PDB file of C-alpha atoms and ligand atoms in Angstrom:
ATOM      1  CA  UNK J   5     -65.307 -24.554 -44.926  1.00 90.00           C
ATOM      2  CA  UNK J   6     -62.976 -24.460 -47.620  1.00 97.00           C
ATOM      3  CA  UNK J   7     -59.969 -26.740 -47.197  1.00 98.00           C
ATOM      4  CA  UNK J   8     -58.274 -25.730 -50.361  1.00 98.00           C
ATOM      5  CA  UNK J   9     -58.104 -22.123 -48.503  1.00 98.00           C
ATOM      6  CA  UNK J  10     -55.094 -23.565 -46.413  1.00 98.00           C
ATOM      7  CA  UNK J  11     -53.157 -23.734 -49.765  1.00 98.00           C
ATOM      8  CA  UNK J  12     -49.335 -22.281 -49.627  1.00 98.00           C
ATOM      9  CA  UNK J  13     -50.095 -20.280 -52.245  1.00 98.00           C
ATOM     10  CA  UNK J  14     -53.107 -18.478 -50.839  1.00 98.00           C
ATOM     11  CA  UNK J  15     -52.959 -14.769 -49.298  1.00 98.00           C
ATOM     12  CA  UNK J  16     -55.537 -13.071 -47.682  1.00 98.00           C
ATOM     13  CA  UNK J  17     -55.665  -9.360 -46.379  1.00 98.00           C
ATOM     14  CA  UNK J  18     -58.794 -10.550 -43.972  1.00 98.00           C
ATOM     15  CA  UNK J  19     -59.501 -13.900 -44.074  1.00 98.00           C
ATOM     16  CA  UNK J  20     -62.605 -13.220 -41.366  1.00 98.00           C
ATOM     17  CA  UNK J  21     -64.001 -11.198 -44.255  1.00 98.00           C
ATOM     18  CA  UNK J  22     -63.545 -13.967 -46.455  1.00 98.00           C
ATOM     19  CA  UNK J  23     -65.358 -16.283 -44.487  1.00 98.00           C
ATOM     20  CA  UNK J  24     -68.401 -13.665 -44.187  1.00 98.00           C
ATOM     21  CA  UNK J  25     -68.674 -13.228 -47.994  1.00 98.00           C
ATOM     22  CA  UNK J  26     -68.095 -17.011 -48.960  1.00 98.00           C
ATOM     23  CA  UNK J  27     -71.168 -18.070 -46.087  1.00 98.00           C
ATOM     24  CA  UNK J  28     -73.086 -15.378 -47.853  1.00 98.00           C
ATOM     25  CA  UNK J  29     -72.488 -16.255 -51.126  1.00 98.00           C
ATOM     26  CA  UNK J  30     -73.567 -20.260 -50.153  1.00 98.00           C
ATOM     27  CA  UNK J  31     -76.415 -18.521 -48.749  1.00 98.00           C
ATOM     28  CA  UNK J  32     -77.094 -17.559 -52.024  1.00 98.00           C
ATOM     29  CA  UNK J  33     -76.785 -20.606 -53.617  1.00 98.00           C
ATOM     30  CA  UNK J  34     -76.546 -20.988 -57.154  1.00 98.00           C
ATOM     31  CA  UNK J  35     -79.815 -19.059 -57.711  1.00 98.00           C
ATOM     32  CA  UNK J  36     -77.924 -15.872 -57.341  1.00 98.00           C
ATOM     33  CA  UNK J  37     -74.712 -16.280 -57.995  1.00 98.00           C
ATOM     34  CA  UNK J  38     -72.716 -15.218 -61.048  1.00 98.00           C
ATOM     35  CA  UNK J  39     -69.312 -15.433 -61.956  1.00 98.00           C
ATOM     36  CA  UNK J  40     -67.202 -12.713 -63.722  1.00 98.00           C
ATOM     37  CA  UNK J  41     -63.527 -13.711 -65.110  1.00 98.00           C
ATOM     38  CA  UNK J  42     -60.824 -12.602 -67.369  1.00 98.00           C
ATOM     39  CA  UNK J  43     -59.434 -14.830 -69.839  1.00 98.00           C
ATOM     40  CA  UNK J  44     -55.354 -14.509 -70.342  1.00 98.00           C
ATOM     41  CA  UNK J  45     -53.347 -15.292 -67.326  1.00 98.00           C
ATOM     42  CA  UNK J  46     -56.438 -15.937 -65.534  1.00 98.00           C
ATOM     43  CA  UNK J  47     -58.296 -19.168 -66.850  1.00 99.00           C
ATOM     44  CA  UNK J  48     -54.817 -19.973 -68.418  1.00 98.00           C
ATOM     45  CA  UNK J  49     -52.199 -20.851 -67.257  1.00 98.00           C
ATOM     46  CA  UNK J  50     -49.175 -18.666 -66.977  1.00 98.00           C
ATOM     47  CA  UNK J  51     -46.545 -21.026 -67.094  1.00 98.00           C
ATOM     48  CA  UNK J  52     -45.869 -24.759 -68.115  1.00 97.00           C
ATOM     49  CA  UNK J  53     -42.487 -27.033 -67.283  1.00 96.00           C
ATOM     50  CA  UNK J  54     -40.585 -23.567 -66.381  1.00 94.00           C
ATOM     51  CA  UNK J  55     -41.843 -22.125 -70.002  1.00 97.00           C
ATOM     52  CA  UNK J  56     -44.274 -19.158 -70.197  1.00 97.00           C
ATOM     53  CA  UNK J  57     -47.334 -19.937 -72.007  1.00 98.00           C
ATOM     54  CA  UNK J  58     -49.010 -17.987 -74.616  1.00 98.00           C
ATOM     55  CA  UNK J  59     -52.160 -14.948 -74.475  1.00 98.00           C
ATOM     56  CA  UNK J  60     -54.483 -15.041 -76.892  1.00 98.00           C
ATOM     57  CA  UNK J  61     -52.470 -12.449 -78.701  1.00 98.00           C
ATOM     58  CA  UNK J  62     -49.389 -14.287 -78.416  1.00 98.00           C
ATOM     59  CA  UNK J  63     -51.002 -17.845 -80.137  1.00 98.00           C
ATOM     60  CA  UNK J  64     -51.118 -15.369 -83.335  1.00 98.00           C
ATOM     61  CA  UNK J  65     -48.064 -13.576 -82.810  1.00 98.00           C
ATOM     62  CA  UNK J  66     -46.337 -16.768 -82.702  1.00 96.00           C
ATOM     63  CA  UNK J  67     -48.457 -18.942 -85.428  1.00 97.00           C
ATOM     64  CA  UNK J  68     -47.162 -20.057 -88.888  1.00 95.00           C
ATOM     65  CA  UNK J  69     -49.223 -17.759 -90.852  1.00 95.00           C
ATOM     66  CA  UNK J  70     -47.843 -14.439 -89.494  1.00 97.00           C
ATOM     67  CA  UNK J  71     -44.427 -12.974 -91.681  1.00 97.00           C
ATOM     68  CA  UNK J  72     -40.856 -13.212 -89.708  1.00 97.00           C
ATOM     69  CA  UNK J  73     -40.929  -9.480 -89.939  1.00 98.00           C
ATOM     70  CA  UNK J  74     -44.160  -9.167 -88.560  1.00 98.00           C
ATOM     71  CA  UNK J  75     -43.148 -11.571 -85.960  1.00 98.00           C
ATOM     72  CA  UNK J  76     -39.733  -9.683 -84.954  1.00 98.00           C
ATOM     73  CA  UNK J  77     -42.450  -7.074 -84.781  1.00 98.00           C
ATOM     74  CA  UNK J  78     -45.081  -8.444 -82.321  1.00 98.00           C
ATOM     75  CA  UNK J  79     -42.641  -9.591 -80.304  1.00 98.00           C
ATOM     76  CA  UNK J  80     -40.897  -6.374 -79.722  1.00 98.00           C
ATOM     77  CA  UNK J  81     -43.870  -4.975 -78.838  1.00 98.00           C
ATOM     78  CA  UNK J  82     -44.476  -7.404 -76.363  1.00 98.00           C
ATOM     79  CA  UNK J  83     -40.896  -6.806 -74.878  1.00 98.00           C
ATOM     80  CA  UNK J  84     -41.427  -3.013 -74.342  1.00 98.00           C
ATOM     81  CA  UNK J  85     -44.970  -2.676 -73.176  1.00 98.00           C
ATOM     82  CA  UNK J  86     -45.286  -5.996 -71.077  1.00 98.00           C
ATOM     83  CA  UNK J  87     -43.149  -5.239 -68.689  1.00 98.00           C
ATOM     84  CA  UNK J  88     -44.468  -1.839 -68.159  1.00 98.00           C
ATOM     85  CA  UNK J  89     -47.919  -3.560 -67.770  1.00 97.00           C
ATOM     86  CA  UNK J  90     -47.022  -5.493 -64.870  1.00 97.00           C
ATOM     87  CA  UNK J  91     -44.450  -2.289 -63.773  1.00 96.00           C
ATOM     88  CA  UNK J  92     -45.461  -2.107 -59.863  1.00 94.00           C
ATOM     89  CA  UNK J  93     -43.804   1.551 -59.198  1.00 94.00           C
ATOM     90  CA  UNK J  94     -45.994   2.950 -62.108  1.00 96.00           C
ATOM     91  CA  UNK J  95     -49.576   4.273 -62.086  1.00 95.00           C
ATOM     92  CA  UNK J  96     -52.215   3.066 -64.319  1.00 93.00           C
ATOM     93  CA  UNK J  97     -52.930   6.838 -65.525  1.00 96.00           C
ATOM     94  CA  UNK J  98     -49.722   6.489 -66.739  1.00 97.00           C
ATOM     95  CA  UNK J  99     -49.502   3.031 -68.250  1.00 97.00           C
ATOM     96  CA  UNK J 100     -52.997   3.819 -69.946  1.00 97.00           C
ATOM     97  CA  UNK J 101     -51.889   5.782 -72.741  1.00 98.00           C
ATOM     98  CA  UNK J 102     -49.165   3.405 -73.331  1.00 98.00           C
ATOM     99  CA  UNK J 103     -51.485   0.002 -73.241  1.00 98.00           C
ATOM    100  CA  UNK J 104     -54.017   2.028 -75.510  1.00 98.00           C
ATOM    101  CA  UNK J 105     -50.623   2.066 -77.977  1.00 98.00           C
ATOM    102  CA  UNK J 106     -49.496  -1.528 -77.681  1.00 98.00           C
ATOM    103  CA  UNK J 107     -53.266  -2.879 -78.572  1.00 98.00           C
ATOM    104  CA  UNK J 108     -53.307  -0.607 -81.484  1.00 98.00           C
ATOM    105  CA  UNK J 109     -50.072  -1.535 -82.865  1.00 98.00           C
ATOM    106  CA  UNK J 110     -50.358  -4.914 -82.160  1.00 98.00           C
ATOM    107  CA  UNK J 111     -53.722  -5.034 -84.148  1.00 98.00           C
ATOM    108  CA  UNK J 112     -52.318  -2.821 -87.014  1.00 98.00           C
ATOM    109  CA  UNK J 113     -49.309  -5.572 -87.373  1.00 98.00           C
ATOM    110  CA  UNK J 114     -52.031  -8.470 -87.320  1.00 98.00           C
ATOM    111  CA  UNK J 115     -54.190  -6.794 -89.797  1.00 98.00           C
ATOM    112  CA  UNK J 116     -51.417  -6.734 -92.323  1.00 97.00           C
ATOM    113  CA  UNK J 117     -50.851 -10.834 -91.886  1.00 96.00           C
ATOM    114  CA  UNK J 118     -53.611 -11.885 -94.155  1.00 95.00           C
ATOM    115  CA  UNK J 119     -55.053 -14.347 -91.655  1.00 97.00           C
ATOM    116  CA  UNK J 120     -57.682 -16.615 -92.345  1.00 98.00           C
ATOM    117  CA  UNK J 121     -60.572 -17.303 -90.665  1.00 98.00           C
ATOM    118  CA  UNK J 122     -60.293 -20.857 -91.081  1.00 98.00           C
ATOM    119  CA  UNK J 123     -56.536 -21.013 -89.940  1.00 98.00           C
ATOM    120  CA  UNK J 124     -57.725 -19.798 -86.576  1.00 98.00           C
ATOM    121  CA  UNK J 125     -58.806 -23.580 -84.839  1.00 98.00           C
ATOM    122  CA  UNK J 126     -55.382 -25.069 -86.582  1.00 98.00           C
ATOM    123  CA  UNK J 127     -53.536 -22.537 -84.842  1.00 98.00           C
ATOM    124  CA  UNK J 128     -55.090 -22.667 -81.648  1.00 98.00           C
ATOM    125  CA  UNK J 129     -54.309 -26.554 -81.963  1.00 98.00           C
ATOM    126  CA  UNK J 130     -50.674 -25.699 -82.372  1.00 98.00           C
ATOM    127  CA  UNK J 131     -50.330 -23.225 -79.934  1.00 98.00           C
ATOM    128  CA  UNK J 132     -48.764 -24.195 -76.411  1.00 97.00           C
ATOM    129  CA  UNK J 133     -51.930 -22.706 -74.453  1.00 98.00           C
ATOM    130  CA  UNK J 134     -53.177 -24.351 -71.449  1.00 98.00           C
ATOM    131  CA  UNK J 135     -56.067 -23.780 -69.266  1.00 98.00           C
ATOM    132  CA  UNK J 136     -55.605 -24.099 -65.818  1.00 98.00           C
ATOM    133  CA  UNK J 137     -55.336 -27.756 -64.200  1.00 98.00           C
ATOM    134  CA  UNK J 138     -58.916 -28.123 -62.554  1.00 98.00           C
ATOM    135  CA  UNK J 139     -60.437 -26.225 -65.601  1.00 98.00           C
ATOM    136  CA  UNK J 140     -62.914 -29.305 -66.764  1.00 98.00           C
ATOM    137  CA  UNK J 141     -64.131 -29.291 -63.021  1.00 98.00           C
ATOM    138  CA  UNK J 142     -64.990 -25.369 -63.285  1.00 98.00           C
ATOM    139  CA  UNK J 143     -66.547 -24.870 -66.476  1.00 98.00           C
ATOM    140  CA  UNK J 144     -68.813 -28.007 -65.586  1.00 98.00           C
ATOM    141  CA  UNK J 145     -69.452 -27.028 -62.271  1.00 98.00           C
ATOM    142  CA  UNK J 146     -70.859 -24.139 -63.384  1.00 98.00           C
ATOM    143  CA  UNK J 147     -72.829 -25.337 -66.394  1.00 98.00           C
ATOM    144  CA  UNK J 148     -74.672 -27.767 -64.317  1.00 98.00           C
ATOM    145  CA  UNK J 149     -75.431 -25.093 -61.473  1.00 98.00           C
ATOM    146  CA  UNK J 150     -76.845 -22.818 -64.554  1.00 98.00           C
ATOM    147  CA  UNK J 151     -74.300 -20.060 -63.257  1.00 98.00           C
ATOM    148  CA  UNK J 152     -73.954 -17.835 -66.266  1.00 98.00           C
ATOM    149  CA  UNK J 153     -70.321 -17.459 -66.594  1.00 98.00           C
ATOM    150  CA  UNK J 154     -69.089 -13.949 -67.955  1.00 97.00           C
ATOM    151  CA  UNK J 155     -65.902 -13.717 -69.725  1.00 98.00           C
ATOM    152  CA  UNK J 156     -64.542 -10.219 -69.987  1.00 98.00           C
ATOM    153  CA  UNK J 157     -61.362 -10.382 -71.869  1.00 98.00           C
ATOM    154  CA  UNK J 158     -58.911  -7.725 -73.561  1.00 98.00           C
ATOM    155  CA  UNK J 159     -57.074 -10.548 -75.722  1.00 98.00           C
ATOM    156  CA  UNK J 160     -58.784 -12.009 -78.851  1.00 98.00           C
ATOM    157  CA  UNK J 161     -62.054 -13.114 -78.636  1.00 98.00           C
ATOM    158  CA  UNK J 162     -61.882 -15.560 -81.488  1.00 98.00           C
ATOM    159  CA  UNK J 163     -59.159 -17.306 -80.412  1.00 98.00           C
ATOM    160  CA  UNK J 164     -60.201 -17.666 -76.619  1.00 98.00           C
ATOM    161  CA  UNK J 165     -63.483 -19.392 -78.195  1.00 98.00           C
ATOM    162  CA  UNK J 166     -61.493 -21.808 -79.830  1.00 98.00           C
ATOM    163  CA  UNK J 167     -59.545 -22.476 -77.014  1.00 98.00           C
ATOM    164  CA  UNK J 168     -62.625 -23.124 -75.247  1.00 98.00           C
ATOM    165  CA  UNK J 169     -64.291 -25.162 -77.603  1.00 98.00           C
ATOM    166  CA  UNK J 170     -61.201 -27.352 -78.515  1.00 98.00           C
ATOM    167  CA  UNK J 171     -61.278 -27.956 -74.288  1.00 98.00           C
ATOM    168  CA  UNK J 172     -65.168 -29.186 -74.846  1.00 98.00           C
ATOM    169  CA  UNK J 173     -66.316 -26.738 -72.262  1.00 98.00           C
ATOM    170  CA  UNK J 174     -67.626 -23.851 -74.449  1.00 98.00           C
ATOM    171  CA  UNK J 175     -71.585 -24.608 -72.568  1.00 98.00           C
ATOM    172  CA  UNK J 176     -74.375 -22.320 -73.120  1.00 98.00           C
ATOM    173  CA  UNK J 177     -74.033 -20.831 -69.779  1.00 98.00           C
ATOM    174  CA  UNK J 178     -70.947 -18.693 -70.831  1.00 98.00           C
ATOM    175  CA  UNK J 179     -70.867 -15.123 -72.953  1.00 96.00           C
ATOM    176  CA  UNK J 180     -67.905 -13.520 -73.611  1.00 96.00           C
ATOM    177  CA  UNK J 181     -67.128 -10.084 -74.456  1.00 96.00           C
ATOM    178  CA  UNK J 182     -63.653  -9.391 -76.031  1.00 97.00           C
ATOM    179  CA  UNK J 183     -61.709  -7.931 -79.270  1.00 98.00           C
ATOM    180  CA  UNK J 184     -63.247  -9.534 -81.783  1.00 98.00           C
ATOM    181  CA  UNK J 185     -61.187  -9.823 -85.549  1.00 98.00           C
ATOM    182  CA  UNK J 186     -63.190  -8.356 -88.722  1.00 98.00           C
ATOM    183  CA  UNK J 187     -62.514 -10.416 -91.655  1.00 98.00           C
ATOM    184  CA  UNK J 188     -63.875  -9.562 -95.325  1.00 98.00           C
ATOM    185  CA  UNK J 189     -65.953 -11.269 -97.628  1.00 98.00           C
ATOM    186  CA  UNK J 190     -62.998 -13.844 -98.274  1.00 98.00           C
ATOM    187  CA  UNK J 191     -62.278 -14.978 -94.687  1.00 98.00           C
ATOM    188  CA  UNK J 192     -59.267 -12.227 -94.540  1.00 98.00           C
ATOM    189  CA  UNK J 193     -58.567 -10.961 -91.126  1.00 98.00           C
ATOM    190  CA  UNK J 194     -58.806  -6.653 -92.412  1.00 97.00           C
ATOM    191  CA  UNK J 195     -58.966  -5.767 -88.510  1.00 98.00           C
ATOM    192  CA  UNK J 196     -60.308  -6.254 -85.571  1.00 98.00           C
ATOM    193  CA  UNK J 197     -64.362  -4.322 -84.280  1.00 97.00           C
ATOM    194  CA  UNK J 198     -64.386  -2.088 -82.154  1.00 95.00           C
ATOM    195  CA  UNK J 199     -64.865  -1.402 -79.484  1.00 95.00           C
ATOM    196  CA  UNK J 200     -60.866  -1.731 -78.484  1.00 97.00           C
ATOM    197  CA  UNK J 201     -60.916  -3.715 -75.081  1.00 97.00           C
ATOM    198  CA  UNK J 202     -57.612  -3.081 -73.314  1.00 98.00           C
ATOM    199  CA  UNK J 203     -56.831  -4.092 -69.819  1.00 96.00           C
ATOM    200  CA  UNK J 204     -58.120  -0.341 -68.386  1.00 96.00           C
ATOM    201  CA  UNK J 205     -61.550  -0.385 -69.512  1.00 96.00           C
ATOM    202  CA  UNK J 206     -62.787  -3.381 -68.900  1.00 96.00           C
ATOM    203  CA  UNK J 207     -65.886  -1.716 -67.902  1.00 92.00           C
ATOM    204  CA  UNK J 208     -69.390   0.092 -68.464  1.00 87.00           C
ATOM    205  CA  UNK J 209     -67.762   2.087 -71.101  1.00 87.00           C
ATOM    206  CA  UNK J 210     -67.682  -0.650 -73.286  1.00 90.00           C
ATOM    207  CA  UNK J 211     -70.257  -2.714 -72.629  1.00 86.00           C
ATOM    208  CA  UNK J 212     -72.687  -1.077 -75.110  1.00 70.00           C
ATOM    209  CA  UNK J 213     -75.047  -3.889 -74.161  1.00 65.00           C
ATOM    210  CA  UNK J 214     -75.846  -3.799 -70.431  1.00 69.00           C
ATOM    211  CA  UNK J 215     -78.922  -6.180 -71.105  1.00 82.00           C
ATOM    212  CA  UNK J 216     -76.554  -8.861 -70.142  1.00 88.00           C
ATOM    213  CA  UNK J 217     -76.590  -7.250 -66.827  1.00 87.00           C
ATOM    214  CA  UNK J 218     -80.103  -6.499 -66.808  1.00 86.00           C
ATOM    215  CA  UNK J 219     -81.247  -9.847 -67.505  1.00 88.00           C
ATOM    216  CA  UNK J 220     -79.385 -11.475 -64.458  1.00 91.00           C
ATOM    217  CA  UNK J 221     -80.379  -8.518 -62.008  1.00 90.00           C
ATOM    218  CA  UNK J 222     -81.410 -11.562 -59.283  1.00 94.00           C
ATOM    219  CA  UNK J 223     -77.864 -12.972 -59.879  1.00 96.00           C
ATOM    220  CA  UNK J 224     -76.522 -10.153 -57.021  1.00 96.00           C
ATOM    221  CA  UNK J 225     -73.628 -12.442 -55.688  1.00 98.00           C
ATOM    222  CA  UNK J 226     -70.800 -11.966 -57.608  1.00 98.00           C
ATOM    223  CA  UNK J 227     -67.612 -14.344 -57.733  1.00 98.00           C
ATOM    224  CA  UNK J 228     -64.607 -12.221 -59.854  1.00 98.00           C
ATOM    225  CA  UNK J 229     -61.507 -13.745 -61.108  1.00 98.00           C
ATOM    226  CA  UNK J 230     -58.905 -12.062 -62.653  1.00 98.00           C
ATOM    227  CA  UNK J 231     -55.134 -11.476 -62.940  1.00 98.00           C
ATOM    228  CA  UNK J 232     -54.375  -7.862 -63.368  1.00 97.00           C
ATOM    229  CA  UNK J 233     -55.535  -4.969 -61.294  1.00 96.00           C
ATOM    230  CA  UNK J 234     -57.885  -3.847 -64.453  1.00 97.00           C
ATOM    231  CA  UNK J 235     -59.828  -6.306 -64.200  1.00 98.00           C
ATOM    232  CA  UNK J 236     -61.429  -5.336 -60.312  1.00 98.00           C
ATOM    233  CA  UNK J 237     -63.786  -3.449 -62.425  1.00 96.00           C
ATOM    234  CA  UNK J 238     -65.140  -6.013 -64.394  1.00 96.00           C
ATOM    235  CA  UNK J 239     -67.984  -6.277 -62.404  1.00 95.00           C
ATOM    236  CA  UNK J 240     -69.588  -2.710 -62.593  1.00 92.00           C
ATOM    237  CA  UNK J 241     -72.115  -2.926 -65.047  1.00 88.00           C
ATOM    238  CA  UNK J 242     -73.815  -5.142 -62.370  1.00 91.00           C
ATOM    239  CA  UNK J 243     -76.820  -3.827 -60.901  1.00 83.00           C
ATOM    240  CA  UNK J 244     -78.020  -4.133 -56.979  1.00 88.00           C
ATOM    241  CA  UNK J 245     -74.616  -6.046 -56.422  1.00 95.00           C
ATOM    242  CA  UNK J 246     -74.910  -7.619 -52.818  1.00 97.00           C
ATOM    243  CA  UNK J 247     -71.656  -9.550 -52.297  1.00 98.00           C
ATOM    244  CA  UNK J 248     -68.627  -9.723 -53.896  1.00 98.00           C
ATOM    245  CA  UNK J 249     -65.559 -12.598 -54.344  1.00 98.00           C
ATOM    246  CA  UNK J 250     -62.507 -11.338 -55.747  1.00 98.00           C
ATOM    247  CA  UNK J 251     -59.928 -13.716 -56.533  1.00 99.00           C
ATOM    248  CA  UNK J 252     -56.781 -12.361 -58.017  1.00 98.00           C
ATOM    249  CA  UNK J 253     -54.339 -14.811 -59.718  1.00 98.00           C
ATOM    250  CA  UNK J 254     -50.469 -13.156 -58.541  1.00 98.00           C
ATOM    251  CA  UNK J 255     -48.285 -14.710 -61.637  1.00 98.00           C
ATOM    252  CA  UNK J 256     -45.250 -12.348 -62.220  1.00 97.00           C
ATOM    253  CA  UNK J 257     -43.089 -10.082 -60.255  1.00 96.00           C
ATOM    254  CA  UNK J 258     -44.755 -11.526 -57.228  1.00 98.00           C
ATOM    255  CA  UNK J 259     -42.728  -9.704 -54.526  1.00 97.00           C
ATOM    256  CA  UNK J 260     -42.884  -6.585 -55.109  1.00 97.00           C
ATOM    257  CA  UNK J 261     -46.809  -6.608 -56.406  1.00 97.00           C
ATOM    258  CA  UNK J 262     -48.155  -8.613 -53.558  1.00 98.00           C
ATOM    259  CA  UNK J 263     -48.998  -5.546 -51.240  1.00 97.00           C
ATOM    260  CA  UNK J 264     -50.860  -4.389 -53.704  1.00 97.00           C
ATOM    261  CA  UNK J 265     -53.169  -7.310 -54.789  1.00 98.00           C
ATOM    262  CA  UNK J 266     -53.609  -7.893 -51.176  1.00 98.00           C
ATOM    263  CA  UNK J 267     -54.983  -4.947 -51.075  1.00 98.00           C
ATOM    264  CA  UNK J 268     -57.536  -4.926 -54.037  1.00 98.00           C
ATOM    265  CA  UNK J 269     -58.417  -8.822 -54.296  1.00 98.00           C
ATOM    266  CA  UNK J 270     -60.127 -10.365 -51.118  1.00 98.00           C
ATOM    267  CA  UNK J 271     -57.908 -13.861 -51.985  1.00 99.00           C
ATOM    268  CA  UNK J 272     -54.524 -14.005 -53.446  1.00 98.00           C
ATOM    269  CA  UNK J 273     -53.314 -16.858 -55.563  1.00 98.00           C
ATOM    270  CA  UNK J 274     -49.378 -16.641 -55.783  1.00 98.00           C
ATOM    271  CA  UNK J 275     -47.935 -18.513 -58.547  1.00 98.00           C
ATOM    272  CA  UNK J 276     -50.594 -20.965 -58.568  1.00 98.00           C
ATOM    273  CA  UNK J 277     -51.374 -22.731 -61.808  1.00 98.00           C
ATOM    274  CA  UNK J 278     -54.483 -24.447 -60.816  1.00 98.00           C
ATOM    275  CA  UNK J 279     -58.243 -23.484 -60.154  1.00 98.00           C
ATOM    276  CA  UNK J 280     -58.223 -25.492 -56.919  1.00 98.00           C
ATOM    277  CA  UNK J 281     -59.212 -22.597 -54.364  1.00 98.00           C
ATOM    278  CA  UNK J 282     -62.194 -21.022 -57.172  1.00 99.00           C
ATOM    279  CA  UNK J 283     -63.161 -25.249 -57.350  1.00 98.00           C
ATOM    280  CA  UNK J 284     -63.219 -25.386 -53.711  1.00 98.00           C
ATOM    281  CA  UNK J 285     -65.086 -22.487 -52.918  1.00 98.00           C
ATOM    282  CA  UNK J 286     -67.984 -23.045 -56.102  1.00 98.00           C
ATOM    283  CA  UNK J 287     -67.553 -26.818 -54.471  1.00 98.00           C
ATOM    284  CA  UNK J 288     -68.895 -25.447 -51.171  1.00 98.00           C
ATOM    285  CA  UNK J 289     -71.120 -22.901 -52.411  1.00 98.00           C
ATOM    286  CA  UNK J 290     -72.898 -24.697 -55.080  1.00 98.00           C
TER     287      UNK J 290
HETATM  288  O1  C5P A 320     -57.904 -11.610 -71.322  1.00 80.10           O
HETATM  289  P1  C5P A 320     -56.597 -10.472 -71.057  1.00 80.10           P
HETATM  290  O2  C5P A 320     -57.783  -9.625 -70.691  1.00 80.10           O
HETATM  291  O3  C5P A 320     -56.201 -11.234 -69.634  1.00 80.10           O
HETATM  292  O4  C5P A 320     -55.828 -10.329 -71.500  1.00 80.10           O
HETATM  293  C1  C5P A 320     -54.988  -9.125 -71.790  1.00 80.10           C
HETATM  294  C2  C5P A 320     -54.256  -9.866 -71.709  1.00 80.10           C
HETATM  295  O5  C5P A 320     -53.290  -9.648 -73.061  1.00 80.10           O
HETATM  296  C3  C5P A 320     -52.842  -8.415 -71.346  1.00 80.10           C
HETATM  297  O6  C5P A 320     -52.717  -9.120 -69.759  1.00 80.10           O
HETATM  298  C4  C5P A 320     -51.256  -8.627 -71.923  1.00 80.10           C
HETATM  299  O7  C5P A 320     -50.775  -8.763 -71.200  1.00 80.10           O
HETATM  300  C5  C5P A 320     -51.498  -9.303 -73.310  1.00 80.10           C
HETATM  301  N1  C5P A 320     -51.338  -9.016 -74.282  1.00 80.10           N
HETATM  302  C6  C5P A 320     -51.222  -9.898 -74.947  1.00 80.10           C
HETATM  303  N2  C5P A 320     -50.466  -8.852 -76.305  1.00 80.10           N
HETATM  304  C7  C5P A 320     -50.838  -7.886 -76.914  1.00 80.10           C
HETATM  305  C8  C5P A 320     -51.717  -7.268 -75.813  1.00 80.10           C
HETATM  306  C9  C5P A 320     -52.172  -7.694 -74.686  1.00 80.10           C
HETATM  307  O8  C5P A 320     -50.209 -10.436 -74.848  1.00 80.10           O
HETATM  308  N3  C5P A 320     -50.577  -7.260 -78.104  1.00 80.10           N
HETATM  309 MG1   MG A 321     -55.504 -11.328 -67.898  1.00 80.10          MG
END
């Protein structure tokens, strides 16, 4: 059906269930489908040549316009909070206030750095960010088939939009909900727009404008892509969902997190830096 599902990176708790869902998605075709995806470490690579790739936040944290002191503080935050984010032995309830603390502290630090709106494009150009291999097939395939792509990200909206623009794949079928920078009249960063989106509120509560999913009410088949447990609620706003296929990228602490991921996602992709499996499934459906 989908040869890419034979890749050694693929894990499935219930291959039969996956087969049934994929068949149902194919039956519904392009007209019934919508894709809901996380951005950082889902559409972008986790690593390249043995080095970690940056998230949309990290791109700003590490750029040349940030003061040395600011950079150090942001790095300290990352080293403190990221291990908590991926700790398989702590509960979501336990992590939630700490994650809000991380996002809040990071946004406050960034807001003191006099970042210019006009610098964002160059900052992205100079970064080591990489969309996953096969990204062009992914974005183009959805665009050509008029399948809406909803990108729901706790990263930085201005940065992720620029990444997609520079890759030449920001097609009109894309909608983004993320943390957007708030610039003053001189184009200097003064804060972030509300509401704050962190890894555990990617659900209805931050989608003030539920019009998006209402407009798409005939698209009752969902392909959901994520890399964190918090990404599983991204499709909660969809009305009258019929079929959902959840694909999860397991990038870090693979051994210890495998069981939970396999339980929660229909397909788990372990240390797979490509969109091959997603593209294979889309090719079969569309
Ligand atoms: O796009 P996505 O929702 O994946 O973005 C969230 C990711 O950004 C988190 O997984 C987290 O590791 C990372 N992050 C970061 N710096 C921050 C806050 C979050 O790199 N200050
Ligand atoms: Mg992510």
